[in-house]
mmCIF file of C-alpha atoms in Angstrom:
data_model
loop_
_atom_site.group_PDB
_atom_site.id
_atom_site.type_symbol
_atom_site.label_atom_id
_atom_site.label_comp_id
_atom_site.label_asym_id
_atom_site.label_seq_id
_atom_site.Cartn_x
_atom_site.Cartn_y
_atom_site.Cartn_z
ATOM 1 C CA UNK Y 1 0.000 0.000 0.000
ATOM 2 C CA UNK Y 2 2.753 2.637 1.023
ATOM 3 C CA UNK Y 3 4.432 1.702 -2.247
ATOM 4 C CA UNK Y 4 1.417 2.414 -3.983
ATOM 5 C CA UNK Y 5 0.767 5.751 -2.157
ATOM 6 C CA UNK Y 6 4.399 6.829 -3.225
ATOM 7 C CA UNK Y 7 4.129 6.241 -6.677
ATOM 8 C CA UNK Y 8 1.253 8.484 -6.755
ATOM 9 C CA UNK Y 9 2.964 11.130 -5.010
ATOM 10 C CA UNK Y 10 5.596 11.183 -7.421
ATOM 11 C CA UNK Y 11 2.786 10.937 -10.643
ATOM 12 C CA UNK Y 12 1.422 14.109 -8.515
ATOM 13 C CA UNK Y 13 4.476 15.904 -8.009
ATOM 14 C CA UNK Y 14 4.991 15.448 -11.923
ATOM 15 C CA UNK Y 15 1.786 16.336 -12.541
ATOM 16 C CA UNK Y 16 0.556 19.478 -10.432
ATOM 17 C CA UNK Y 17 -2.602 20.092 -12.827
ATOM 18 C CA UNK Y 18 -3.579 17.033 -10.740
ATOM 19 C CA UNK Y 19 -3.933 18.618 -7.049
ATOM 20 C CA UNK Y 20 -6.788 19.396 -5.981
ATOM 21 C CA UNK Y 21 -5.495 20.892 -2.455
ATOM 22 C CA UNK Y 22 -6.500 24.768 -2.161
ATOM 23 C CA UNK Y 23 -2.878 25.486 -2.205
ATOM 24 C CA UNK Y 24 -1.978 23.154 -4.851
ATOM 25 C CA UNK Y 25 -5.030 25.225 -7.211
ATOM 26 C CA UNK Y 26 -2.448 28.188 -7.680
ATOM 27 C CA UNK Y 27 0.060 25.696 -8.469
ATOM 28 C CA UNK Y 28 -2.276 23.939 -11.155
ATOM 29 C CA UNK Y 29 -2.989 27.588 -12.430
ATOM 30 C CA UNK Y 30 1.040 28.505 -12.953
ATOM 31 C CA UNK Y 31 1.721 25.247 -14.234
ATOM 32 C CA UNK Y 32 -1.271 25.629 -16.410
ATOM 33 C CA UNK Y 33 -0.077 28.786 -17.345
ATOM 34 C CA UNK Y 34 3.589 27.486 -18.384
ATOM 35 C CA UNK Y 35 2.532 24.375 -20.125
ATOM 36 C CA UNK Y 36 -0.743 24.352 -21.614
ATOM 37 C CA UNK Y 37 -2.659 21.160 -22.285
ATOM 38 C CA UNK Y 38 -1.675 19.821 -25.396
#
């Protein structure tokens, strides 16, 4: 399970668009912002 939980962290950390914390939103909009959806 912890294994698990890990590799999502790390698909997270790669992928901010993908946090839905309330600080994580203005990190989603930047990133956004930088790299558009393609």
């Amino acid at each position: 399970m912890k294994r698990e939980l890990n590799t999502r962290l790390g698909d997270l950390q790669q992928q901010p668009k993908f946090i839905f914390f309330p600080s994580g939103l203005e990190i989603i909009s930047r990133w956004e912002t930088q790299k558009p959806d393609t």
